[in-house]
XYZ file of C-alpha atoms in Angstrom:
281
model
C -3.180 2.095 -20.546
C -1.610 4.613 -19.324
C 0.481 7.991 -21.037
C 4.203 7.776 -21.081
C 4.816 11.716 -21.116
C 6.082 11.573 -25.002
C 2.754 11.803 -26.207
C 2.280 7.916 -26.429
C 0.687 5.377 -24.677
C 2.508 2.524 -22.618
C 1.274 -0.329 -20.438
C 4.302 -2.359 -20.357
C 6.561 -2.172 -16.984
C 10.101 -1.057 -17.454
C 12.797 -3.516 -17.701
C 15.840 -3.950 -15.475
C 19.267 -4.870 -16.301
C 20.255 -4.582 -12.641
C 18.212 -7.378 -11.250
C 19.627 -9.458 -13.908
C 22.847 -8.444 -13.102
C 22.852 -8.637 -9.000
C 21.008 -12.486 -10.111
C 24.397 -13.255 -12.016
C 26.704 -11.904 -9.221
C 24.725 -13.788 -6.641
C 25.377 -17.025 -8.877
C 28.939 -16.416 -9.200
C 29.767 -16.265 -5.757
C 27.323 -19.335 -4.766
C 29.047 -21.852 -7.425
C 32.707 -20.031 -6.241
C 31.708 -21.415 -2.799
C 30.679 -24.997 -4.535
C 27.318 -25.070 -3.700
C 24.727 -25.903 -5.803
C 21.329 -23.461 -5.553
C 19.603 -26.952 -3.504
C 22.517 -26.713 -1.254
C 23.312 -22.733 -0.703
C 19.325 -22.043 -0.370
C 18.232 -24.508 3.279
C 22.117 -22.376 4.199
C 20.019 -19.415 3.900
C 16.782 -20.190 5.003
C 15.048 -19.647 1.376
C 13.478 -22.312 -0.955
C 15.508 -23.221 -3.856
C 12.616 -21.774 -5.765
C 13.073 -18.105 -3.956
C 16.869 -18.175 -4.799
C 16.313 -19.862 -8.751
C 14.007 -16.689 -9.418
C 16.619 -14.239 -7.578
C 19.602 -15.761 -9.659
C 17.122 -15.336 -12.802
C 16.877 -11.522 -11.859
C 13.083 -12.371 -11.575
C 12.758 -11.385 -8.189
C 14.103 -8.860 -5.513
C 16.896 -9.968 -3.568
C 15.411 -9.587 0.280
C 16.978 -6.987 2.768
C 18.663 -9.793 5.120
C 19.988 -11.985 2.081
C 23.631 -10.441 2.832
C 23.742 -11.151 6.258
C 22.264 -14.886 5.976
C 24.845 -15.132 3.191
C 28.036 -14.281 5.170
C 28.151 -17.217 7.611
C 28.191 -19.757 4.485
C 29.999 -17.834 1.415
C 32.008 -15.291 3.661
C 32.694 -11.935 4.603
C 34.118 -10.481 1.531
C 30.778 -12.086 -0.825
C 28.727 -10.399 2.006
C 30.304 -7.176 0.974
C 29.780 -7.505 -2.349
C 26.560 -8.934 -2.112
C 25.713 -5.224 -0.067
C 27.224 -3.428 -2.751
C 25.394 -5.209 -6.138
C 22.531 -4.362 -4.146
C 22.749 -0.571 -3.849
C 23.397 -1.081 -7.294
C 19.547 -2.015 -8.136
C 17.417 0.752 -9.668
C 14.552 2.675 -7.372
C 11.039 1.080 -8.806
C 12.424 -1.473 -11.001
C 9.432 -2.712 -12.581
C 6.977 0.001 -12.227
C 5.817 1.530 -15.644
C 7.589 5.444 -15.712
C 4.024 6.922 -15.163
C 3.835 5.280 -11.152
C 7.134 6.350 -10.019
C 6.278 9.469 -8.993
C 3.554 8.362 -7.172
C 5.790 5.414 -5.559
C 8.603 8.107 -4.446
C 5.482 9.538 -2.357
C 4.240 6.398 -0.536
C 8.262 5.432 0.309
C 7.942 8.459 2.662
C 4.040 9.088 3.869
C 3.050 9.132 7.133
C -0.368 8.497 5.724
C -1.654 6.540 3.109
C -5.501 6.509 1.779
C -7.026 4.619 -1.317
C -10.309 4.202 -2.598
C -10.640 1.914 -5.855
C -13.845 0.346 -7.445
C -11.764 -1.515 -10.477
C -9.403 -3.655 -8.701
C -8.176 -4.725 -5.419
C -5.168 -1.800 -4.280
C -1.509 -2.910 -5.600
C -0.463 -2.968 -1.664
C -2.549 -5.216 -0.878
C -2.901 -7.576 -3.906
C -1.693 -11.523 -3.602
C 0.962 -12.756 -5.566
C -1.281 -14.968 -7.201
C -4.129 -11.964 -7.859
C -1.226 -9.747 -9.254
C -0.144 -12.325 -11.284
C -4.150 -13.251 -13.212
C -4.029 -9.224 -13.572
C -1.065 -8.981 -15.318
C -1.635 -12.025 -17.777
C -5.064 -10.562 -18.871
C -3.500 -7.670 -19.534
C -3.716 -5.932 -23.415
C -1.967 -5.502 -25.472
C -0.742 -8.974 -23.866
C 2.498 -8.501 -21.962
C 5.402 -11.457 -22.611
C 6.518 -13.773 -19.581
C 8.956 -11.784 -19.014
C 7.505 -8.649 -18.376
C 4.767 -10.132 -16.377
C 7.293 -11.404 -13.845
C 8.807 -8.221 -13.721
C 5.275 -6.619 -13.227
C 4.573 -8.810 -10.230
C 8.089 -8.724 -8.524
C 7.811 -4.824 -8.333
C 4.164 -5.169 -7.059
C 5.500 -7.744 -4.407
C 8.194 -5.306 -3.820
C 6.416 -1.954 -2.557
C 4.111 -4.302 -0.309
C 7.474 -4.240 1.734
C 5.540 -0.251 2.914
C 3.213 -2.218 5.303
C 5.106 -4.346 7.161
C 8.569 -1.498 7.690
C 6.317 1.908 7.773
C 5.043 0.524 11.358
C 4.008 4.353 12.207
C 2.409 4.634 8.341
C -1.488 4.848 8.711
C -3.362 3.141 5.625
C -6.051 2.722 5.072
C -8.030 1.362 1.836
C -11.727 1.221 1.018
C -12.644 -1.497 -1.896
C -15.641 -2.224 -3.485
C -17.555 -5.029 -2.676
C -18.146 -5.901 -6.385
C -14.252 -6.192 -7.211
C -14.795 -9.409 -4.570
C -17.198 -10.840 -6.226
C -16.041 -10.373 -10.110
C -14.073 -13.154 -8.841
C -10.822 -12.065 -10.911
C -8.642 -14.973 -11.857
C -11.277 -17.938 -10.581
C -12.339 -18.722 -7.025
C -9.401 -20.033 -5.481
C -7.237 -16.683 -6.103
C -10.415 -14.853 -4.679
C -9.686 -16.747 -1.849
C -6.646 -16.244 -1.708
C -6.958 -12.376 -2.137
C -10.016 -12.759 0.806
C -7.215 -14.216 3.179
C -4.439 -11.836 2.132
C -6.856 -8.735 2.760
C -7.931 -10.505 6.523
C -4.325 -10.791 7.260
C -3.362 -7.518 6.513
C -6.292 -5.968 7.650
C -5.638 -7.401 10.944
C -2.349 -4.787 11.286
C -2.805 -2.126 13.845
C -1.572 0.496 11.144
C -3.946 -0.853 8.178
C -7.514 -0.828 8.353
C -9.740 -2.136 5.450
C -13.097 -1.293 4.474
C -15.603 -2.821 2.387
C -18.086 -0.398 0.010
C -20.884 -2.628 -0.355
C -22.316 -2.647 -3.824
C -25.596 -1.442 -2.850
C -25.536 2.219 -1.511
C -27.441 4.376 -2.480
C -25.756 7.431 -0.956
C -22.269 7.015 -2.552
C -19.351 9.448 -2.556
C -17.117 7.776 -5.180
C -18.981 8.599 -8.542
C -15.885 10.485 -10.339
C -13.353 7.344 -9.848
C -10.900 5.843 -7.550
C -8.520 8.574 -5.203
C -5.344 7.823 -3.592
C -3.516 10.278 -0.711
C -0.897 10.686 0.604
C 0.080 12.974 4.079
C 3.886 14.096 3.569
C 5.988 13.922 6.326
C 5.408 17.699 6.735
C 1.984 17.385 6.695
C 1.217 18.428 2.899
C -1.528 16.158 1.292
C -0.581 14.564 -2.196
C -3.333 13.209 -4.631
C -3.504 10.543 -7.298
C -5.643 9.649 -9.989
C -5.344 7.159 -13.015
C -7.543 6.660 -15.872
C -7.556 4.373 -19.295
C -4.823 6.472 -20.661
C -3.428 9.360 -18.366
C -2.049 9.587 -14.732
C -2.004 12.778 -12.533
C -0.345 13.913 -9.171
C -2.492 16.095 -7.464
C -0.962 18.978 -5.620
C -2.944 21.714 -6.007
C -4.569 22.821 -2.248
C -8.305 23.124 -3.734
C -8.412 19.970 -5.589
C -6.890 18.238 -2.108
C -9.060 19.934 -0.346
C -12.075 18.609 -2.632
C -9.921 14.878 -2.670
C -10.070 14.954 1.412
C -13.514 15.489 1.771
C -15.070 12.974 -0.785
C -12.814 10.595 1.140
C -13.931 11.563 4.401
C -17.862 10.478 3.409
C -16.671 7.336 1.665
C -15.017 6.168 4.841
C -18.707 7.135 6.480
C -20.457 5.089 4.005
C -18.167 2.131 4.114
C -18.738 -0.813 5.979
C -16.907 -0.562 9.365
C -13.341 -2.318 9.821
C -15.420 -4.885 11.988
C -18.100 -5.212 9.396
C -15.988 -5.755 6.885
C -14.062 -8.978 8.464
C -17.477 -10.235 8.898
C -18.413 -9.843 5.338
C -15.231 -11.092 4.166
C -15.594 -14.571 5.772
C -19.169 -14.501 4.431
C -17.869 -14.452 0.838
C -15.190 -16.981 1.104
C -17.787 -19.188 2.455
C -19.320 -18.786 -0.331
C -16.668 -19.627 -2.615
């Protein structure tokens, strides 16, 4: 799907050791304690399923997991806990091509995205992320599709801790109603995007699929405003990827986004259209 920069092609998301190796360490010093993963995970205040798929190095260990840690396996496993983690690699999961582009949104101060094939990667459902990855081809094994959706869970971290971040993301109506994955994760994704939408730093926006004046022809965009003000670009296609940087193509980027926002339904139009097509579900 998308070029690997050795002249190839690659789809697949990278592998980590290090998740599977913080995952062990955490186990070690849980069983040292003598506590089974139903009795260390209520100590916590995560399901047994949340610290199963953490042990498993299936999922990211969260930011407070050291300090709920301490008061039940001790100072010194805290400490160790905070260094395994510093040990994990930068965009574990992500496919080589995205990192680049991840680096960038770690630091923007703004954040656009227009895309008419599926619903943004910030703002995607576990559940949505999940049916993408499994219809996926060349068809990815379990294993990779776990680490696909732990990494997309992962940078969705962006909206909630970049409180002075501006996003904003305009979606085409008719990615709604493909209906990817069946109804219910269409309503899932529906509540996820009203939920999200509803931040004071995110604002959503609805293309609807008739218009006849439409400013997205050439593909989906992404930008990005550096924290010294340059604009970054991104674009992605069936087999290539491209950071845009040049001040003319920006320029060009900026402008086409500018009239899509115009020809978008409103933030307030597009709750109202949302709840229309879960209704309909």
């Amino acid at each position: 799907m998308t070029a690997d920069g050795s002249g190839g092609v690659s789809s697949e998301p990278e592998t980590s050791d290090s998740l599977k190796t913080f995952g062990a360490v955490l186990k070690v010093l849980r069983e040292e304690a003598g506590l089974t993963q139903e009795e260390f995970a209520p100590r916590v205040q995560y399901s047994v399923h949340y610290i199963a798929k953490i042990e498993q190095g299936k999922r990211f260990p969260p930011r407070d997991l050291p300090t709920r840690s301490e008061p039940v396996l001790g100072l010194p496993a805290r400490r160790i806990i905070e260094a395994a983690v510093k040990t994990l690699t930068k965009g574990t999961g992500l496919a080589s091509w995205f990192k680049k582009w991840a680096l960038i949104e770690e630091t923007a101060i703004s954040l656009y995205a227009y895309e008419c094939r599926a619903i943004p990667g910030l703002l995607q459902p576990e559940a949505y992320a999940r049916a993408l990855s499994e219809r996926r081809l060349p068809p990815l094994t379990e294993a990779q599709i776990e680490l696909q959706v732990t990494a997309r869970m992962e940078r969705q971290r962006l909206l909630s801790e970049r409180e002075n971040t501006a996003f904003c993301f305009i979606i085409e109506q008719a990615i709604l109603e493909r209906c990817a994955g069946g109804p219910v994760v269409t309503r899932t994704v529906i509540d996820h995007l009203l939920e999200q939408g509803a931040r004071r730093n995110v604002e959503i926006q609805i293309m609807p699929t008739r218009q006849e004046d439409h400013a997205g022809a050439e593909g989906l965009m992404y930008l990005a405003e550096t924290p010294d003000n340059q604009w970054l670009g991104y674009s992605e296609g069936q087999l290539s990827s491209n950071v845009i940087s040049a001040p003319n193509d920006i320029s060009i980027l900026l402008q086409r986004y500018g009239k899509l926002r115009s020809q978008a339904h409103s933030h307030e139009a597009t709750v109202g259209l949302l709840e229309r097509l879960r209704g309909a579900l």
